[in-house]
mmCIF file of C-alpha atoms and ligand atoms in Angstrom:
data_model
loop_
_atom_site.group_PDB
_atom_site.id
_atom_site.type_symbol
_atom_site.label_atom_id
_atom_site.label_comp_id
_atom_site.label_asym_id
_atom_site.label_seq_id
_atom_site.Cartn_x
_atom_site.Cartn_y
_atom_site.Cartn_z
ATOM 1 C CA MET W 217 0.000 0.000 0.000
ATOM 2 C CA ILE W 218 1.634 3.271 -1.155
ATOM 3 C CA LEU W 219 -0.816 5.883 0.195
ATOM 4 C CA PHE W 220 0.685 9.130 1.542
ATOM 5 C CA VAL W 221 4.062 8.503 -0.095
ATOM 6 C CA ARG W 222 5.520 11.808 -1.164
ATOM 7 C CA SER W 223 8.582 10.653 -3.110
ATOM 8 C CA GLY W 224 7.526 10.632 -6.754
ATOM 9 C CA LYS W 225 10.010 7.925 -7.666
ATOM 10 C CA ASP W 226 8.558 5.517 -5.077
ATOM 11 C CA MET W 227 5.268 5.857 -6.925
ATOM 12 C CA ILE W 228 6.761 4.210 -10.014
ATOM 13 C CA ILE W 229 6.036 0.497 -9.835
ATOM 14 C CA ASP W 230 6.779 -1.960 -12.655
ATOM 15 C CA GLY W 231 7.407 0.934 -15.061
ATOM 16 C CA TRP W 232 4.134 2.765 -14.270
ATOM 17 C CA PHE W 233 3.732 5.992 -12.282
ATOM 18 C CA HIS W 234 0.629 5.717 -10.070
ATOM 19 C CA GLU W 235 -0.773 8.973 -8.724
ATOM 20 C CA ARG W 236 -2.298 7.969 -5.408
ATOM 21 C CA GLY W 237 -3.138 10.628 -2.867
ATOM 22 C CA GLU W 238 -5.185 11.308 0.212
ATOM 23 C CA LEU W 239 -7.281 13.894 -1.652
ATOM 24 C CA TRP W 240 -8.623 11.211 -4.015
ATOM 25 C CA PRO W 241 -8.855 8.066 -1.900
ATOM 26 C CA GLY W 242 -9.500 4.788 -3.670
ATOM 27 C CA GLN W 243 -8.549 5.943 -7.134
ATOM 28 C CA ALA W 244 -5.342 6.535 -9.090
ATOM 29 C CA MET W 245 -4.170 7.917 -12.407
ATOM 30 C CA SER W 246 -1.425 5.812 -13.970
ATOM 31 C CA LEU W 247 1.004 6.681 -16.756
ATOM 32 C CA LYS W 248 3.566 4.366 -18.313
ATOM 33 C CA VAL W 249 7.099 5.674 -17.741
ATOM 34 C CA LYS W 250 9.706 5.659 -20.530
ATOM 35 C CA GLN W 251 12.486 7.180 -18.443
ATOM 36 C CA VAL W 252 13.002 9.285 -15.336
ATOM 37 C CA LEU W 253 14.593 12.601 -16.362
ATOM 38 C CA ASP W 254 15.039 14.214 -12.956
ATOM 39 C CA HIS W 255 14.249 13.413 -9.349
ATOM 40 C CA HIS W 256 15.359 15.527 -6.418
ATOM 41 C CA ARG W 257 14.112 17.317 -3.354
ATOM 42 C CA SER W 258 14.031 21.114 -3.412
ATOM 43 C CA ASP W 259 13.796 23.197 -0.229
ATOM 44 C CA PHE W 260 10.009 22.871 -0.500
ATOM 45 C CA GLN W 261 9.010 19.618 -2.176
ATOM 46 C CA ASP W 262 9.816 16.442 -4.044
ATOM 47 C CA ILE W 263 10.324 17.164 -7.766
ATOM 48 C CA LEU W 264 10.050 14.369 -10.342
ATOM 49 C CA VAL W 265 10.123 14.737 -14.120
ATOM 50 C CA PHE W 266 9.657 11.684 -16.315
ATOM 51 C CA GLU W 267 9.130 10.985 -19.974
ATOM 52 C CA SER W 268 5.904 9.062 -20.390
ATOM 53 C CA GLU W 269 4.894 6.612 -23.081
ATOM 54 C CA SER W 270 1.726 8.495 -24.065
ATOM 55 C CA HIS W 271 1.708 12.036 -22.586
ATOM 56 C CA GLY W 272 5.164 13.493 -23.278
ATOM 57 C CA ASN W 273 7.190 14.816 -20.344
ATOM 58 C CA VAL W 274 5.406 14.912 -16.991
ATOM 59 C CA LEU W 275 6.100 17.154 -13.972
ATOM 60 C CA VAL W 276 5.183 15.669 -10.584
ATOM 61 C CA LEU W 277 5.407 17.597 -7.283
ATOM 62 C CA ASP W 278 5.135 15.692 -3.994
ATOM 63 C CA GLY W 279 3.786 12.720 -5.923
ATOM 64 C CA VAL W 280 1.033 14.674 -7.717
ATOM 65 C CA ILE W 281 0.895 15.263 -11.494
ATOM 66 C CA GLN W 282 1.126 18.992 -12.250
ATOM 67 C CA VAL W 283 1.610 18.998 -15.991
ATOM 68 C CA THR W 284 1.801 16.594 -18.905
ATOM 69 C CA GLU W 285 2.869 17.962 -22.269
ATOM 70 C CA ARG W 286 -0.150 16.344 -23.902
ATOM 71 C CA ASP W 287 -3.003 18.017 -22.006
ATOM 72 C CA GLU W 288 -1.504 20.959 -20.065
ATOM 73 C CA HIS W 289 -3.127 23.531 -22.379
ATOM 74 C CA ALA W 290 -6.615 22.530 -21.143
ATOM 75 C CA TYR W 291 -5.688 23.912 -17.726
ATOM 76 C CA GLN W 292 -3.248 26.753 -18.477
ATOM 77 C CA GLU W 293 -5.425 28.312 -21.183
ATOM 78 C CA MET W 294 -8.584 28.297 -19.085
ATOM 79 C CA ILE W 295 -7.056 29.545 -15.819
ATOM 80 C CA ALA W 296 -5.451 32.413 -17.744
ATOM 81 C CA HIS W 297 -7.904 33.392 -20.486
ATOM 82 C CA ILE W 298 -11.133 33.287 -18.467
ATOM 83 C CA PRO W 299 -10.059 36.124 -16.106
ATOM 84 C CA LEU W 300 -8.092 37.991 -18.778
ATOM 85 C CA PHE W 301 -11.004 38.083 -21.219
ATOM 86 C CA ALA W 302 -13.488 38.804 -18.411
ATOM 87 C CA HIS W 303 -11.472 41.958 -17.659
ATOM 88 C CA PRO W 304 -12.071 44.857 -20.073
ATOM 89 C CA ASN W 305 -8.472 46.087 -20.111
ATOM 90 C CA PRO W 306 -5.930 44.093 -18.057
ATOM 91 C CA LYS W 307 -2.542 45.782 -17.904
ATOM 92 C CA LYS W 308 -0.835 44.353 -14.842
ATOM 93 C CA VAL W 309 -1.053 40.646 -14.058
ATOM 94 C CA LEU W 310 0.301 38.671 -11.110
ATOM 95 C CA VAL W 311 0.746 34.901 -11.316
ATOM 96 C CA ILE W 312 1.307 33.147 -7.997
ATOM 97 C CA GLY W 313 2.783 29.660 -8.266
ATOM 98 C CA GLY W 314 2.777 28.330 -11.818
ATOM 99 C CA GLY W 315 6.554 27.883 -11.801
ATOM 100 C CA ASP W 316 6.379 25.671 -14.892
ATOM 101 C CA GLY W 317 5.690 28.854 -16.905
ATOM 102 C CA GLY W 318 2.583 27.608 -18.722
ATOM 103 C CA VAL W 319 0.270 30.250 -17.263
ATOM 104 C CA ILE W 320 2.617 33.141 -18.012
ATOM 105 C CA ARG W 321 2.952 31.777 -21.550
ATOM 106 C CA GLU W 322 -0.834 32.202 -21.868
ATOM 107 C CA VAL W 323 -0.935 35.627 -20.192
ATOM 108 C CA ALA W 324 1.780 36.825 -22.561
ATOM 109 C CA ARG W 325 -0.510 36.147 -25.539
ATOM 110 C CA HIS W 326 -2.502 39.249 -24.482
ATOM 111 C CA LYS W 327 -0.809 42.127 -26.297
ATOM 112 C CA GLY W 328 -2.451 44.775 -24.085
ATOM 113 C CA VAL W 329 -0.872 43.373 -20.912
ATOM 114 C CA GLU W 330 2.089 45.564 -19.982
ATOM 115 C CA GLU W 331 3.510 43.801 -16.948
ATOM 116 C CA ILE W 332 3.481 40.159 -15.816
ATOM 117 C CA VAL W 333 4.867 39.290 -12.394
ATOM 118 C CA GLU W 334 5.482 35.647 -11.620
ATOM 119 C CA CYS W 335 5.760 34.930 -7.879
ATOM 120 C CA GLU W 336 6.930 31.378 -7.236
ATOM 121 C CA ILE W 337 8.259 30.152 -3.927
ATOM 122 C CA ASP W 338 10.222 27.223 -5.359
ATOM 123 C CA GLU W 339 12.916 28.087 -7.897
ATOM 124 C CA GLY W 340 13.484 24.338 -8.357
ATOM 125 C CA VAL W 341 10.207 24.096 -10.323
ATOM 126 C CA ILE W 342 11.277 26.887 -12.695
ATOM 127 C CA LYS W 343 14.663 25.240 -13.292
ATOM 128 C CA ALA W 344 13.107 21.817 -13.949
ATOM 129 C CA SER W 345 10.596 23.309 -16.370
ATOM 130 C CA LYS W 346 13.219 25.295 -18.297
ATOM 131 C CA LYS W 347 15.144 22.061 -18.797
ATOM 132 C CA TYR W 348 12.389 19.524 -19.455
ATOM 133 C CA LEU W 349 9.246 21.477 -20.395
ATOM 134 C CA PRO W 350 10.518 24.102 -22.837
ATOM 135 C CA THR W 351 7.140 24.614 -24.528
ATOM 136 C CA LEU W 352 5.786 25.825 -21.162
ATOM 137 C CA ALA W 353 8.880 27.645 -19.925
ATOM 138 C CA VAL W 354 8.863 29.726 -23.116
ATOM 139 C CA GLY W 355 6.679 32.070 -21.031
ATOM 140 C CA TYR W 356 9.823 33.228 -19.212
ATOM 141 C CA ASP W 357 11.280 34.627 -22.463
ATOM 142 C CA ASP W 358 8.691 37.405 -22.693
ATOM 143 C CA PRO W 359 10.304 40.781 -21.816
ATOM 144 C CA ARG W 360 7.214 41.848 -19.818
ATOM 145 C CA VAL W 361 7.806 39.042 -17.292
ATOM 146 C CA THR W 362 9.628 39.576 -14.007
ATOM 147 C CA VAL W 363 10.127 36.744 -11.533
ATOM 148 C CA GLN W 364 9.947 37.002 -7.754
ATOM 149 C CA ILE W 365 11.183 33.965 -5.846
ATOM 150 C CA MET W 366 9.224 34.466 -2.655
ATOM 151 C CA ASP W 367 6.039 33.768 -0.754
ATOM 152 C CA GLY W 368 2.990 35.042 -2.659
ATOM 153 C CA ALA W 369 1.182 36.382 0.420
ATOM 154 C CA LYS W 370 4.230 38.428 1.433
ATOM 155 C CA PHE W 371 4.602 39.796 -2.099
ATOM 156 C CA MET W 372 0.948 40.870 -2.194
ATOM 157 C CA ASP W 373 1.253 42.458 1.207
ATOM 158 C CA GLU W 374 3.996 44.651 -0.253
ATOM 159 C CA ASN W 375 1.960 45.387 -3.422
ATOM 160 C CA GLN W 376 -1.514 46.645 -2.537
ATOM 161 C CA GLU W 377 -4.068 47.747 -5.181
ATOM 162 C CA ALA W 378 -1.463 46.858 -7.796
ATOM 163 C CA PHE W 379 -2.923 44.252 -10.180
ATOM 164 C CA ASP W 380 -5.812 44.004 -12.627
ATOM 165 C CA VAL W 381 -5.734 40.208 -12.604
ATOM 166 C CA ILE W 382 -4.231 37.781 -10.087
ATOM 167 C CA ILE W 383 -3.979 34.111 -11.050
ATOM 168 C CA THR W 384 -3.044 31.554 -8.413
ATOM 169 C CA ASP W 385 -1.821 28.420 -10.111
ATOM 170 C CA SER W 386 -1.201 26.203 -7.127
ATOM 171 C CA SER W 387 -0.779 22.540 -6.454
ATOM 172 C CA ASP W 388 -3.304 20.836 -4.161
ATOM 173 C CA PRO W 389 -4.008 21.893 -0.551
ATOM 174 C CA VAL W 390 -1.510 19.501 1.007
ATOM 175 C CA GLY W 391 1.911 20.696 2.165
ATOM 176 C CA PRO W 392 3.235 24.096 0.987
ATOM 177 C CA ALA W 393 0.114 24.988 -1.042
ATOM 178 C CA SER W 394 -2.498 24.453 1.698
ATOM 179 C CA VAL W 395 -2.453 28.114 2.827
ATOM 180 C CA LEU W 396 -3.414 29.144 -0.708
ATOM 181 C CA PHE W 397 -6.868 27.640 -0.130
ATOM 182 C CA GLU W 398 -7.577 29.619 3.026
ATOM 183 C CA THR W 399 -9.520 32.855 3.573
ATOM 184 C CA PRO W 400 -6.519 34.991 4.673
ATOM 185 C CA PHE W 401 -4.829 34.306 1.347
ATOM 186 C CA TYR W 402 -7.953 35.419 -0.537
ATOM 187 C CA ASN W 403 -8.104 38.550 1.613
ATOM 188 C CA ALA W 404 -4.504 39.265 0.614
ATOM 189 C CA MET W 405 -5.434 38.843 -3.064
ATOM 190 C CA TYR W 406 -8.401 41.185 -2.618
ATOM 191 C CA LYS W 407 -6.129 43.878 -1.170
ATOM 192 C CA SER W 408 -3.592 43.432 -3.948
ATOM 193 C CA LEU W 409 -6.234 43.868 -6.679
ATOM 194 C CA LYS W 410 -6.947 47.221 -8.276
ATOM 195 C CA PRO W 411 -10.614 48.280 -8.257
ATOM 196 C CA GLY W 412 -12.344 46.322 -11.035
ATOM 197 C CA GLY W 413 -9.783 43.521 -10.643
ATOM 198 C CA ILE W 414 -10.304 39.797 -10.987
ATOM 199 C CA VAL W 415 -8.805 36.809 -9.180
ATOM 200 C CA CYS W 416 -8.728 33.319 -10.698
ATOM 201 C CA THR W 417 -7.459 30.412 -8.618
ATOM 202 C CA GLN W 418 -7.044 26.689 -8.977
ATOM 203 C CA GLY W 419 -10.367 25.585 -7.497
ATOM 204 C CA GLU W 420 -10.062 21.794 -7.241
ATOM 205 C CA CYS W 421 -12.426 19.105 -8.472
ATOM 206 C CA MET W 422 -16.226 19.086 -8.227
ATOM 207 C CA TRP W 423 -16.271 15.261 -8.156
ATOM 208 C CA LEU W 424 -13.903 15.082 -5.195
ATOM 209 C CA HIS W 425 -13.634 18.336 -3.276
ATOM 210 C CA LEU W 426 -17.028 19.982 -2.784
ATOM 211 C CA ASP W 427 -16.377 19.904 0.968
ATOM 212 C CA LEU W 428 -13.376 22.144 0.364
ATOM 213 C CA ILE W 429 -14.853 24.358 -2.377
ATOM 214 C CA LYS W 430 -18.166 25.192 -0.659
ATOM 215 C CA PRO W 431 -16.814 26.681 2.614
ATOM 216 C CA LEU W 432 -14.133 28.589 0.716
ATOM 217 C CA VAL W 433 -16.698 30.098 -1.669
ATOM 218 C CA ASP W 434 -18.996 30.966 1.271
ATOM 219 C CA SER W 435 -16.215 32.599 3.195
ATOM 220 C CA ILE W 436 -14.804 34.759 0.379
ATOM 221 C CA THR W 437 -18.285 35.823 -0.761
ATOM 222 C CA ARG W 438 -18.233 38.114 2.289
ATOM 223 C CA THR W 439 -15.298 40.048 0.793
ATOM 224 C CA PHE W 440 -15.439 39.862 -3.002
ATOM 225 C CA THR W 441 -18.121 41.455 -5.189
ATOM 226 C CA SER W 442 -18.819 38.237 -7.080
ATOM 227 C CA VAL W 443 -17.613 34.663 -6.596
ATOM 228 C CA GLU W 444 -18.108 32.115 -9.375
ATOM 229 C CA TYR W 445 -16.838 28.652 -10.274
ATOM 230 C CA ALA W 446 -15.818 27.531 -13.765
ATOM 231 C CA TYR W 447 -14.132 24.330 -14.826
ATOM 232 C CA THR W 448 -12.133 22.548 -17.463
ATOM 233 C CA THR W 449 -11.742 18.916 -18.428
ATOM 234 C CA ILE W 450 -8.262 17.450 -18.273
ATOM 235 C CA PRO W 451 -7.528 13.726 -18.465
ATOM 236 C CA THR W 452 -4.490 13.610 -16.177
ATOM 237 C CA TYR W 453 -5.917 15.453 -13.155
ATOM 238 C CA PRO W 454 -7.936 13.460 -10.607
ATOM 239 C CA SER W 455 -11.379 12.555 -12.014
ATOM 240 C CA GLY W 456 -10.504 14.361 -15.258
ATOM 241 C CA GLN W 457 -11.827 17.735 -14.122
ATOM 242 C CA ILE W 458 -10.514 20.770 -12.275
ATOM 243 C CA GLY W 459 -12.234 24.025 -11.386
ATOM 244 C CA PHE W 460 -11.356 27.675 -11.032
ATOM 245 C CA ILE W 461 -12.650 30.148 -8.489
ATOM 246 C CA LEU W 462 -13.301 33.526 -10.107
ATOM 247 C CA ALA W 463 -13.643 36.359 -7.602
ATOM 248 C CA THR W 464 -13.923 40.046 -8.362
ATOM 249 C CA LYS W 465 -13.459 43.469 -6.781
ATOM 250 C CA GLY W 466 -16.268 45.641 -8.120
ATOM 251 C CA HIS W 467 -16.877 43.591 -11.278
ATOM 252 C CA ALA W 468 -20.317 41.981 -11.519
ATOM 253 C CA SER W 469 -19.474 38.649 -13.159
ATOM 254 C CA CYS W 470 -16.810 36.815 -15.130
ATOM 255 C CA LYS W 471 -19.244 34.588 -17.018
ATOM 256 C CA LYS W 472 -19.020 36.486 -20.295
ATOM 257 C CA PRO W 473 -15.898 37.768 -22.047
ATOM 258 C CA ALA W 474 -15.738 41.557 -21.665
ATOM 259 C CA ARG W 475 -13.912 42.036 -24.962
ATOM 260 C CA GLU W 476 -13.444 40.295 -28.249
ATOM 261 C CA ALA W 477 -10.513 37.953 -28.755
ATOM 262 C CA SER W 478 -8.490 38.546 -31.920
ATOM 263 C CA THR W 479 -8.583 35.818 -34.567
ATOM 264 C CA GLU W 480 -4.793 35.705 -34.361
ATOM 265 C CA LEU W 481 -4.874 34.911 -30.626
ATOM 266 C CA LEU W 482 -7.685 32.358 -30.932
ATOM 267 C CA GLU W 483 -5.802 30.544 -33.679
ATOM 268 C CA GLU W 484 -2.871 30.049 -31.303
ATOM 269 C CA LEU W 485 -5.063 28.292 -28.720
ATOM 270 C CA LYS W 486 -5.965 24.626 -28.474
ATOM 271 C CA TYR W 487 -8.720 24.707 -25.840
ATOM 272 C CA TYR W 488 -10.185 28.123 -24.905
ATOM 273 C CA THR W 489 -12.878 29.635 -27.110
ATOM 274 C CA PRO W 490 -15.283 32.489 -26.252
ATOM 275 C CA GLU W 491 -18.135 29.942 -26.336
ATOM 276 C CA LEU W 492 -16.314 27.658 -23.924
ATOM 277 C CA HIS W 493 -15.650 30.650 -21.652
ATOM 278 C CA GLU W 494 -19.385 31.001 -21.044
ATOM 279 C CA ALA W 495 -20.049 27.262 -21.029
ATOM 280 C CA SER W 496 -17.371 26.599 -18.411
ATOM 281 C CA PHE W 497 -19.531 28.315 -15.758
ATOM 282 C CA VAL W 498 -22.515 26.046 -16.391
ATOM 283 C CA LEU W 499 -22.289 23.448 -13.654
ATOM 284 C CA PRO W 500 -23.956 20.055 -13.310
ATOM 285 C CA ALA W 501 -26.928 20.253 -10.936
ATOM 286 C CA PHE W 502 -25.211 18.426 -8.057
ATOM 287 C CA ALA W 503 -22.235 20.805 -8.100
ATOM 288 C CA SER W 504 -24.292 23.948 -8.501
ATOM 289 C CA ARG W 505 -26.533 22.953 -5.592
ATOM 290 C CA ALA W 506 -23.604 21.999 -3.402
ATOM 291 C CA ILE W 507 -21.537 25.139 -4.069
ATOM 292 C CA PHE W 508 -24.205 27.817 -4.532
ATOM 293 C CA GLY W 509 -27.302 26.129 -3.111
ATOM 294 C CA ASN W 510 -29.273 26.497 -6.364
ATOM 295 C CA GLY W 511 -29.237 25.941 -10.126
ATOM 296 C CA ASN W 512 -26.749 28.109 -12.083
HETATM 297 N N1 SPD Z 203 -4.149 17.917 -8.856
HETATM 298 C C1 SPD Z 203 -3.165 18.743 -9.481
HETATM 299 C C2 SPD Z 203 -3.521 20.182 -9.587
HETATM 300 C C3 SPD Z 203 -2.388 20.960 -10.166
HETATM 301 C C4 SPD Z 203 -2.721 22.358 -10.478
HETATM 302 N N2 SPD Z 203 -1.569 23.154 -10.853
HETATM 303 C C5 SPD Z 203 -0.876 22.717 -11.985
HETATM 304 C C6 SPD Z 203 0.228 23.611 -12.417
HETATM 305 C C7 SPD Z 203 0.199 23.826 -13.877
HETATM 306 N N3 SPD Z 203 0.794 25.047 -14.262
#
């Protein structure tokens, strides 16, 4: 029985990586391993990168799949483009976490954005991505990007009313990322937003984590103007689905794009479309009832 093991390499058995974790008891996602490219412990977590048989290179942190080259766009595009298109004119964007660079790659597609700050606590993730996930780490090449290696809450404390959009691309609420799912962190994001600003965070899975999503949504509804939940499908995350919490400061709703996407930008994307933007907020009845106590 391998539950609660945090060394990614110990989760490779007979040539297969099995993602078992306490947040999805009784189920596992398995990928066939071609070769292990890197395995070490940073100051913060266990970092494993392997080449898979079917999904390209895979980044695993503390035993949990963060990115596969095959389906990463389904997550990175939606967590970035939903808030950026919901905002009428985003100029300054903060990305917390997301050290692999995939989210900043997406933010950088918005020509009107003038400044992108990436705040990642673990430089080891950035280094691993630059070496083994170059199609994600390409985000770091954009001249508008600056990188802060520090705690996101501390950075926001020092930068109040500074950002139009804040995206928190975190791992799951176990270990270093657990504070990112708590009310004080959302309060810090609220303070760091400019009026009219939008927050979009990794909001976990409606099939597995309603008991985590519901109290968080209830609690931050007291502070933010609107709080909504959208989701994407992604085969290599637990149960094939992951959500996003969209919370605003003075902005009524993120459900519709506030501006038109250029054909040029849309042609670069593999997942996000303006139609999917709106559709991603339409929840199955069980999830809508559990999170918001009603239909959509
Ligand atoms: N269950 C895994 C959730 C991981 C979310 N973050 C992924 C980082 C991709 N940039």
